[in-house]
Amino acid sequence: MKAKLQELRSRLVEIGDLNAAAALLYWDQSTYMPAGAAAARGRQQATLARLAHEKLIDPAIGKLLDALQPHEQSLPYDDDDASLIRVARRQYERATKVPAAFMSEFTEHNAASYEAWAKARPANDFKAVQPYLEKTLEMSRQLANYFPGYEHIADPLIDLADYGMKANTIRPLFAELRQRMVPIVQAITSQSPADDSCVHQRFPEGKQRAFGLDAAKRFGYDLNRGRLDKTPHPFTITFSITDVRITTRFKADDLTESLFSTLHEAGHAMYEQGVRLEYDGTPLGEGVSQGVHESQSRLWENIVGRSRGFWTYFYPRLQKTFPQQLGSVPLETFYRAINKVSPSLIRTDADEVTYNLHVMIRFDLELALLEGKLSVADLPDAWHARYQSDLGVRAPDDRDGVLQDVHWYGGTIGGSFQGYTLGNILGAQFFAAATQARPQIPAEIEAGQFGALHGWLAENIYQHGSKYTPNEIIERATGGPLRIEPYIQYLRAKYGELYRL
Ligand code: ZN
């Protein structure tokens, strides 16, 4: 058994190494690569992806998993070896259920579709991508059907991003959230919007970078095992538990852009850095799902980073960093500026309160498309109608409507968006559980200390990597299933005070 387990582990680590090499190529592509290298880089990434996939679907892995099943069953569920076998089996089954020919056709189609979208968006030409999107819908359905036995056709696609979550549990949760958020949004937007001119002055990039990175470091982001670089679309990427990098982008006339994206990515990165070192390179050695991952980034970005307590400590320092711009701006004005709420057209620019409405529109449209209740041809109008009813705004065109997000044009229809809102809900649920267990957390934050919060997250979430499923993590960390109540309470308390609701 020991030898078999050792062989399984070394095969899995080899796959992990290939994926890490591909990730490093991607990081370089998104930060420093000269533009002329694009074609060669694409080929190199495809080669590594193919090698990793071939190694994963190798029947030898299936045989090892079968042989190890009795061993797994003789061990407790949370034993590390049992967990490795269990999670490896899930990955193996996922990879082998989808025929290789379908996978390469889908990958090729996604590349073509992405290219069409990259031209169609600036040209505001939905018709140009419509045939691609129709094929994407058909192929997304086909992909789901390689995993028969689902309750809802979106479930296998949701599973790929948020394992164990189902359309029929997310839908009522989102419906309730939407129902309870719309009146909050209406009450806020009936008032005159906050004046955020103080964050729209000239802020030199070097000082922005230093301030954001200092905050990330104080949160607990370990720069001995990470670094910060510039990119057009910020992301976090892991090459190993000992090398987790973040990226950000700067706007000279918007202080919030790089600051909050740095804090957001630091939240993702601390999760990856906090996984137990023994899991490195194996399927256990990374964050468990999109939703749980996003809960970590949104928790640090919003619940901590946009809180009054955080700025009680950090605002005097920010004023010292930018004395000309902020020296005479009161904390209260700044706090209101960074928490300004106003319904907008673009998801990625949305504030904390309206953000979920953007996500839920996309989630509902994905389900309607998969169910055959909505055709791709009718998608742009359905999009506008939902923005009108949910946010009270209407994009002048499709560029800022249905063409704004890349997700459907480079991946599946289904499973692409729910993780963002699950992350917001979960971030609040985890934070509430953390402060209940460690009541000193709010006072620490006001003193610029984050050890108690970081420690609770490390102990209850980070260290486990992918050992437990998302639902198990939630249950273990908070003592109950996913619930929206802590999130609603958080928004009510914060924005009730800000807007005297
Ligand atoms: Zn994120």
Coordinates of C-alpha atoms and ligand atoms in Angstrom, one line a residue:
M1 CA 0.0 0.0 0.0
K2 CA 2.8 2.4 1.0
A3 CA 4.5 1.9 -2.4
K4 CA 1.2 2.4 -4.3
L5 CA 0.4 5.5 -2.4
Q6 CA 3.9 6.8 -3.0
E7 CA 3.5 6.1 -6.7
L8 CA 0.2 7.9 -6.9
R9 CA 1.6 10.9 -5.0
S10 CA 4.6 11.2 -7.3
R11 CA 2.5 11.0 -10.4
L12 CA 0.1 13.7 -9.0
V13 CA 3.1 15.9 -8.1
E14 CA 4.4 15.6 -11.6
I15 CA 1.1 16.8 -13.0
G16 CA 1.2 19.6 -10.4
D17 CA 4.6 20.6 -11.6
L18 CA 3.5 20.8 -15.2
N19 CA 0.6 22.9 -14.2
A20 CA 2.8 25.2 -12.2
A21 CA 5.2 25.6 -15.1
A22 CA 2.2 26.5 -17.3
A23 CA 1.1 29.0 -14.6
L24 CA 4.5 30.6 -14.6
L25 CA 4.3 31.0 -18.4
Y26 CA 0.9 32.6 -17.9
W27 CA 2.2 35.0 -15.2
D28 CA 5.0 36.1 -17.4
Q29 CA 2.6 36.5 -20.3
S30 CA 0.4 38.8 -18.2
T31 CA 3.3 40.9 -16.7
Y32 CA 6.6 41.1 -18.6
M33 CA 6.4 39.1 -21.8
P34 CA 7.1 41.1 -25.0
A35 CA 4.1 41.2 -27.2
G36 CA 5.8 39.4 -30.1
A37 CA 6.1 36.2 -28.1
A38 CA 2.3 35.7 -28.0
A39 CA 2.0 32.9 -30.6
A40 CA 5.0 30.9 -29.3
R41 CA 3.8 31.3 -25.7
G42 CA 0.3 30.0 -26.6
R43 CA 1.9 26.9 -28.2
Q44 CA 4.1 26.3 -25.1
Q45 CA 1.1 26.6 -22.8
A46 CA -1.0 24.2 -24.9
T47 CA 1.9 21.7 -24.9
L48 CA 2.1 21.8 -21.1
A49 CA -1.7 21.6 -20.7
R50 CA -1.8 18.6 -23.0
L51 CA 1.0 16.8 -21.1
A52 CA -0.6 17.4 -17.8
H53 CA -4.0 16.2 -19.1
E54 CA -2.5 13.0 -20.6
K55 CA -0.7 12.2 -17.3
L56 CA -4.0 12.7 -15.4
I57 CA -6.1 10.4 -17.6
D58 CA -3.4 7.7 -17.7
P59 CA -5.2 4.4 -16.9
A60 CA -2.3 3.7 -14.5
I61 CA -3.7 6.4 -12.2
G62 CA -7.2 4.7 -12.3
K63 CA -5.5 1.4 -11.4
L64 CA -3.7 2.9 -8.5
L65 CA -6.9 4.6 -7.2
D66 CA -8.8 1.3 -7.4
A67 CA -6.0 -0.6 -5.6
L68 CA -5.9 2.1 -2.9
Q69 CA -9.6 2.1 -2.3
P70 CA -9.6 -0.5 0.6
H71 CA -6.7 1.5 2.2
E72 CA -8.7 4.7 1.9
Q73 CA -11.8 3.1 3.4
S74 CA -9.8 1.8 6.4
L75 CA -8.7 5.3 7.2
P76 CA -10.7 8.1 8.9
Y77 CA -12.3 10.5 6.4
D78 CA -10.1 13.4 7.4
D79 CA -6.8 11.4 7.2
D80 CA -4.4 13.1 4.8
D81 CA -3.8 10.0 2.8
A82 CA -7.5 9.2 2.5
S83 CA -8.2 12.8 1.5
L84 CA -5.5 12.7 -1.2
I85 CA -6.9 9.5 -2.7
R86 CA -10.5 10.8 -2.5
V87 CA -9.7 14.2 -4.1
A88 CA -7.4 12.6 -6.7
R89 CA -10.2 10.2 -7.6
R90 CA -12.6 13.1 -8.1
Q91 CA -10.2 14.9 -10.4
Y92 CA -9.4 11.7 -12.3
E93 CA -13.1 10.9 -12.8
R94 CA -13.8 14.4 -14.0
A95 CA -11.0 14.3 -16.5
T96 CA -11.8 10.8 -17.8
K97 CA -15.5 11.2 -18.2
V98 CA -15.1 13.9 -20.9
P99 CA -13.7 12.5 -24.2
A100 CA -10.4 14.0 -25.2
A101 CA -11.7 14.8 -28.7
F102 CA -14.6 16.8 -27.2
M103 CA -12.2 18.6 -24.8
S104 CA -9.8 19.7 -27.6
E105 CA -12.8 20.8 -29.8
F106 CA -14.1 22.9 -26.9
T107 CA -10.7 24.4 -26.2
E108 CA -10.3 25.3 -29.9
H109 CA -13.8 26.7 -30.0
N110 CA -13.1 28.8 -26.9
A111 CA -10.0 30.3 -28.4
A112 CA -11.9 31.2 -31.6
S113 CA -14.8 32.6 -29.6
Y114 CA -12.5 34.7 -27.5
E115 CA -10.9 36.1 -30.5
A116 CA -14.2 37.0 -32.1
W117 CA -15.3 38.6 -28.8
A118 CA -12.1 40.7 -28.5
K119 CA -13.1 42.2 -31.9
A120 CA -16.8 42.3 -31.4
R121 CA -16.8 44.1 -28.0
P122 CA -15.1 47.4 -29.2
A123 CA -17.2 47.2 -32.4
N124 CA -20.4 46.7 -30.3
D125 CA -21.3 43.8 -32.6
F126 CA -23.2 41.1 -30.8
K127 CA -24.2 39.5 -34.1
A128 CA -20.6 38.7 -34.8
V129 CA -20.3 36.5 -31.7
Q130 CA -23.9 35.1 -31.7
P131 CA -23.0 32.0 -33.7
Y132 CA -20.0 31.3 -31.4
L133 CA -22.2 31.8 -28.3
E134 CA -24.8 29.4 -29.8
K135 CA -22.1 26.7 -30.2
T136 CA -20.8 27.5 -26.7
L137 CA -24.3 26.9 -25.3
E138 CA -24.6 23.6 -27.2
M139 CA -21.2 22.4 -26.1
S140 CA -21.8 23.5 -22.5
R141 CA -24.9 21.3 -22.5
Q142 CA -22.9 18.5 -24.0
L143 CA -20.2 18.9 -21.4
A144 CA -22.9 18.7 -18.6
N145 CA -24.3 15.6 -20.2
Y146 CA -21.0 13.7 -19.7
F147 CA -22.0 13.8 -16.0
P148 CA -25.4 12.2 -16.0
G149 CA -27.6 12.0 -12.9
Y150 CA -27.7 15.7 -12.2
E151 CA -30.7 17.5 -10.8
H152 CA -30.2 20.6 -13.0
I153 CA -28.2 20.7 -16.2
A154 CA -26.1 23.6 -14.8
D155 CA -25.0 21.4 -11.8
P156 CA -22.0 19.7 -13.4
L157 CA -20.8 23.1 -14.7
I158 CA -21.3 24.7 -11.3
D159 CA -19.5 21.7 -9.8
L160 CA -16.3 22.5 -11.8
A161 CA -16.0 25.9 -10.1
D162 CA -17.9 25.3 -6.8
Y163 CA -17.9 21.7 -6.0
G164 CA -21.0 20.4 -4.4
M165 CA -23.1 23.5 -5.0
K166 CA -26.3 23.1 -7.0
A167 CA -28.6 25.3 -9.1
N168 CA -31.5 24.4 -6.9
T169 CA -29.8 25.4 -3.7
I170 CA -28.2 28.6 -5.1
R171 CA -31.3 29.8 -6.9
P172 CA -33.6 30.3 -3.9
L173 CA -30.6 31.7 -1.9
F174 CA -29.9 34.3 -4.6
A175 CA -33.6 35.1 -5.0
E176 CA -33.9 35.9 -1.3
L177 CA -30.7 37.9 -1.3
R178 CA -32.0 39.9 -4.3
Q179 CA -35.3 40.5 -2.7
R180 CA -33.7 41.8 0.4
M181 CA -31.0 43.9 -1.4
V182 CA -33.2 45.7 -3.9
P183 CA -34.9 47.8 -1.2
I184 CA -31.5 48.6 0.4
V185 CA -30.2 49.7 -3.0
Q186 CA -33.3 51.8 -3.6
A187 CA -33.1 53.5 -0.2
I188 CA -29.5 54.4 -0.8
T189 CA -29.9 55.6 -4.3
S190 CA -32.9 57.8 -3.4
Q191 CA -30.3 59.9 -1.6
S192 CA -27.7 62.1 -3.3
P193 CA -24.5 60.0 -4.0
A194 CA -21.5 60.4 -1.8
D195 CA -18.8 62.9 -3.0
D196 CA -15.8 60.8 -4.0
S197 CA -13.7 63.5 -5.5
C198 CA -11.0 63.1 -2.8
V199 CA -10.0 59.7 -4.2
H200 CA -10.0 61.1 -7.8
Q201 CA -6.9 63.3 -7.6
R202 CA -3.4 62.7 -8.9
F203 CA -1.7 59.9 -6.8
P204 CA 1.9 59.0 -7.8
E205 CA 2.1 55.3 -8.6
G206 CA 5.1 54.5 -6.5
K207 CA 3.5 55.7 -3.3
Q208 CA 0.2 53.9 -4.2
R209 CA 2.2 50.7 -4.6
A210 CA 4.1 51.0 -1.3
F211 CA 1.0 51.8 0.7
G212 CA -1.1 48.9 -0.7
L213 CA 1.8 46.4 -0.3
D214 CA 2.4 47.6 3.3
A215 CA -1.3 46.9 4.2
A216 CA -1.2 43.5 2.5
K217 CA 2.0 42.6 4.4
R218 CA 0.3 43.6 7.7
F219 CA -2.7 41.5 6.8
G220 CA -0.2 38.5 6.7
Y221 CA 0.7 38.3 3.0
D222 CA 4.3 36.8 3.2
L223 CA 6.6 38.6 0.7
N224 CA 9.3 36.0 1.3
R225 CA 6.9 33.7 -0.6
G226 CA 5.3 36.2 -2.9
R227 CA 5.6 39.4 -4.8
L228 CA 3.5 42.2 -6.4
D229 CA 3.7 43.1 -10.1
K230 CA 1.7 45.2 -12.6
T231 CA -0.9 43.8 -15.0
P232 CA -3.9 45.0 -17.0
H233 CA -6.3 42.6 -15.3
P234 CA -5.2 41.8 -11.7
F235 CA -5.0 38.1 -10.6
T236 CA -3.3 35.9 -8.0
I237 CA -1.3 32.9 -9.2
T238 CA 0.3 30.0 -7.4
F239 CA 3.4 28.1 -8.5
S240 CA 3.8 26.4 -5.1
I241 CA 2.7 27.1 -1.5
T242 CA 6.1 28.9 -1.2
D243 CA 5.5 31.1 -4.3
V244 CA 2.1 32.8 -4.5
R245 CA 2.2 36.1 -6.5
I246 CA -0.3 38.9 -6.8
T247 CA -0.7 41.6 -9.4
T248 CA -2.4 45.0 -9.5
R249 CA -3.1 47.9 -11.9
F250 CA -2.7 51.6 -11.2
K251 CA -4.8 54.5 -12.2
A252 CA -3.1 57.9 -11.6
D253 CA -6.4 59.6 -10.9
D254 CA -8.1 56.9 -8.8
L255 CA -6.6 55.8 -5.5
T256 CA -9.1 53.0 -5.0
E257 CA -8.2 51.0 -8.2
S258 CA -4.9 49.6 -7.2
L259 CA -5.3 49.8 -3.4
F260 CA -8.4 47.6 -3.3
S261 CA -7.3 45.2 -6.0
T262 CA -4.1 44.7 -4.0
L263 CA -6.0 44.0 -0.8
H264 CA -8.4 41.7 -2.8
E265 CA -5.6 39.7 -4.4
A266 CA -3.7 39.5 -1.0
G267 CA -6.8 37.8 0.4
H268 CA -6.6 35.1 -2.4
A269 CA -2.9 34.8 -1.9
M270 CA -2.9 34.4 1.9
Y271 CA -5.3 31.5 1.4
E272 CA -2.9 29.8 -1.0
Q273 CA 0.1 30.5 1.2
G274 CA -1.7 29.2 4.3
V275 CA -2.3 25.7 2.9
R276 CA -0.3 23.0 4.8
L277 CA 3.1 22.6 3.3
E278 CA 2.8 18.8 3.2
Y279 CA 0.1 19.2 0.5
D280 CA 2.3 21.2 -1.9
G281 CA 2.1 20.0 -5.5
T282 CA -0.8 17.6 -4.8
P283 CA -4.5 18.1 -5.5
L284 CA -4.9 19.1 -1.8
G285 CA -2.5 21.9 -2.1
E286 CA -4.8 24.7 -3.4
G287 CA -7.9 26.6 -2.4
V288 CA -11.0 24.5 -2.7
S289 CA -13.4 26.4 -4.9
Q290 CA -14.2 29.7 -6.6
G291 CA -16.7 30.7 -3.9
V292 CA -14.5 30.0 -0.9
H293 CA -11.6 31.7 -2.7
E294 CA -13.6 34.7 -3.4
S295 CA -14.8 34.8 0.2
Q296 CA -11.2 35.3 1.3
S297 CA -10.5 38.1 -1.2
R298 CA -13.7 39.9 -0.5
L299 CA -13.4 39.6 3.2
W300 CA -10.0 41.4 3.2
E301 CA -10.9 43.8 0.5
N302 CA -14.3 44.9 1.8
I303 CA -15.2 43.7 5.3
V304 CA -11.7 44.7 6.5
G305 CA -10.3 47.1 3.9
R306 CA -13.4 49.3 3.5
S307 CA -14.2 49.3 7.2
R308 CA -14.2 52.3 9.5
G309 CA -12.0 50.4 11.9
F310 CA -9.3 49.7 9.3
W311 CA -9.2 53.4 8.3
T312 CA -9.1 54.6 11.9
Y313 CA -5.6 53.2 11.9
F314 CA -4.6 53.6 8.3
Y315 CA -6.1 56.9 7.3
P316 CA -3.6 59.1 9.2
R317 CA -0.8 57.1 7.5
L318 CA -2.5 57.6 4.1
Q319 CA -2.7 61.3 4.8
K320 CA 1.0 61.3 5.6
T321 CA 1.7 59.4 2.3
F322 CA -0.4 61.9 0.3
P323 CA -0.4 65.1 2.4
Q324 CA -1.2 67.4 -0.5
Q325 CA -4.1 65.4 -1.7
L326 CA -5.7 64.2 1.6
G327 CA -4.1 66.3 4.3
S328 CA -7.2 68.4 4.8
V329 CA -9.8 65.7 3.9
P330 CA -11.6 64.4 7.0
L331 CA -11.7 60.6 7.6
E332 CA -15.5 60.6 7.3
T333 CA -15.3 62.1 3.8
F334 CA -12.8 59.6 2.7
Y335 CA -14.7 56.7 4.3
R336 CA -17.9 57.7 2.5
A337 CA -16.0 58.1 -0.8
I338 CA -14.6 54.5 -0.7
N339 CA -18.0 53.2 0.2
K340 CA -20.0 55.2 -2.4
V341 CA -23.0 53.2 -3.7
S342 CA -24.4 53.9 -7.2
P343 CA -26.0 51.5 -9.7
S344 CA -23.7 51.2 -12.7
L345 CA -23.5 49.3 -15.9
I346 CA -20.3 47.4 -15.4
R347 CA -19.9 44.5 -13.0
T348 CA -16.2 45.0 -12.3
D349 CA -16.7 48.7 -11.4
A350 CA -19.7 48.0 -9.1
D351 CA -19.7 48.9 -5.4
E352 CA -20.1 46.4 -2.6
V353 CA -23.9 46.7 -2.4
T354 CA -24.9 46.6 -6.1
Y355 CA -22.2 44.1 -7.1
N356 CA -24.3 41.0 -6.4
L357 CA -27.2 42.2 -8.5
H358 CA -24.8 42.2 -11.5
V359 CA -23.8 38.6 -10.7
M360 CA -27.3 37.3 -10.1
I361 CA -28.5 38.7 -13.5
R362 CA -25.7 36.6 -15.2
F363 CA -26.5 33.5 -13.1
D364 CA -30.2 33.6 -13.9
L365 CA -29.5 34.2 -17.6
E366 CA -27.1 31.3 -17.7
L367 CA -29.7 29.0 -16.2
A368 CA -32.4 30.3 -18.6
L369 CA -30.1 29.6 -21.6
L370 CA -29.2 26.1 -20.4
E371 CA -32.8 25.3 -19.7
G372 CA -33.8 26.4 -23.3
K373 CA -36.1 29.1 -21.9
L374 CA -34.0 31.8 -23.5
S375 CA -32.3 31.8 -26.9
V376 CA -28.9 33.4 -27.6
A377 CA -30.6 35.7 -30.1
D378 CA -32.8 37.1 -27.3
L379 CA -29.9 37.4 -24.8
P380 CA -29.0 41.1 -25.4
D381 CA -32.7 42.2 -24.8
A382 CA -33.0 39.9 -21.8
W383 CA -29.8 41.5 -20.4
H384 CA -31.1 45.1 -20.8
A385 CA -34.5 44.2 -19.3
R386 CA -32.9 42.7 -16.2
Y387 CA -30.6 45.7 -15.7
Q388 CA -33.6 48.0 -16.0
S389 CA -35.6 46.1 -13.4
D390 CA -32.8 45.2 -11.0
L391 CA -30.5 48.2 -11.2
G392 CA -32.7 50.8 -12.9
V393 CA -30.0 51.4 -15.5
R394 CA -29.8 50.6 -19.2
A395 CA -26.7 50.3 -21.3
P396 CA -26.7 52.4 -24.5
D397 CA -25.4 49.4 -26.4
D398 CA -24.2 45.8 -26.1
R399 CA -20.6 46.7 -25.5
D400 CA -21.5 47.7 -21.9
G401 CA -24.3 45.1 -21.9
V402 CA -24.0 41.5 -22.8
L403 CA -20.5 41.9 -24.3
Q404 CA -18.8 43.3 -21.2
D405 CA -17.6 40.1 -19.5
V406 CA -15.2 37.6 -21.1
H407 CA -16.5 34.5 -19.2
W408 CA -19.1 33.2 -21.8
Y409 CA -16.7 34.0 -24.7
G410 CA -13.8 32.0 -23.4
G411 CA -15.5 29.2 -21.3
T412 CA -18.7 27.6 -20.5
I413 CA -22.2 29.0 -20.2
G414 CA -23.1 27.8 -16.7
G415 CA -21.0 27.9 -13.6
S416 CA -19.1 31.0 -14.4
F417 CA -20.6 33.6 -12.1
Q418 CA -22.2 32.2 -8.9
G419 CA -18.8 32.0 -7.2
Y420 CA -18.6 35.8 -7.0
T421 CA -21.8 36.2 -4.9
L422 CA -21.2 33.0 -3.0
G423 CA -17.9 34.6 -2.0
N424 CA -19.5 37.7 -0.7
I425 CA -22.1 35.7 1.3
L426 CA -19.4 33.4 2.7
G427 CA -16.9 36.2 3.5
A428 CA -19.5 37.7 5.9
Q429 CA -20.3 34.3 7.3
F430 CA -16.7 33.5 8.0
F431 CA -16.0 36.9 9.4
A432 CA -19.0 36.6 11.8
A433 CA -17.7 33.2 12.9
A434 CA -14.2 34.5 13.4
T435 CA -15.3 37.5 15.5
Q436 CA -17.5 35.3 17.6
A437 CA -14.6 33.0 18.3
R438 CA -12.1 35.8 18.7
P439 CA -13.9 38.9 20.0
Q440 CA -10.7 41.0 19.9
I441 CA -10.7 41.1 16.1
P442 CA -12.5 44.5 15.6
A443 CA -10.3 46.2 18.2
E444 CA -7.2 44.7 16.6
I445 CA -8.2 45.9 13.2
E446 CA -8.5 49.4 14.6
A447 CA -5.0 49.1 15.9
G448 CA -3.7 47.9 12.5
Q449 CA -3.2 44.4 13.8
F450 CA -4.6 41.4 12.0
G451 CA -3.1 38.4 13.8
A452 CA -6.3 37.1 15.4
L453 CA -8.3 37.3 12.1
H454 CA -5.5 35.8 10.0
G455 CA -4.9 33.1 12.6
W456 CA -8.6 32.1 12.7
L457 CA -8.8 31.9 8.9
A458 CA -5.5 30.0 8.7
E459 CA -6.7 27.5 11.3
N460 CA -10.3 27.0 9.9
I461 CA -9.9 27.5 6.2
Y462 CA -6.4 28.1 4.8
Q463 CA -4.6 25.1 6.1
H464 CA -7.0 22.5 4.8
G465 CA -6.5 23.4 1.1
S466 CA -8.8 21.2 -0.9
K467 CA -9.0 18.4 1.7
Y468 CA -12.6 19.2 2.6
T469 CA -15.4 20.2 0.2
P470 CA -16.7 23.8 0.2
N471 CA -19.8 22.7 2.2
E472 CA -17.7 20.8 4.7
I473 CA -15.4 23.8 5.2
I474 CA -18.4 26.1 5.8
E475 CA -20.0 23.6 8.2
R476 CA -16.7 23.0 10.1
A477 CA -15.7 26.7 10.3
T478 CA -19.1 28.3 11.0
G479 CA -21.1 25.4 12.6
G480 CA -23.8 25.4 10.0
P481 CA -24.5 25.5 6.2
L482 CA -24.1 28.5 3.9
R483 CA -26.5 31.2 4.9
I484 CA -27.2 34.8 3.8
E485 CA -28.1 36.2 7.2
P486 CA -24.6 37.3 8.3
Y487 CA -24.1 39.1 4.9
I488 CA -27.5 40.9 5.1
Q489 CA -26.7 41.9 8.7
Y490 CA -23.3 43.2 7.7
L491 CA -24.6 45.3 4.8
R492 CA -27.5 46.6 7.0
A493 CA -25.2 47.6 9.8
K494 CA -22.6 49.3 7.6
Y495 CA -24.8 51.0 5.1
G496 CA -27.6 51.7 7.5
E497 CA -25.2 53.8 9.5
L498 CA -23.6 55.4 6.4
Y499 CA -26.9 56.3 4.8
R500 CA -29.1 56.5 8.0
L501 CA -31.5 53.9 6.7
Ligands
ZN1 ZN -11.1 37.4 -6.8

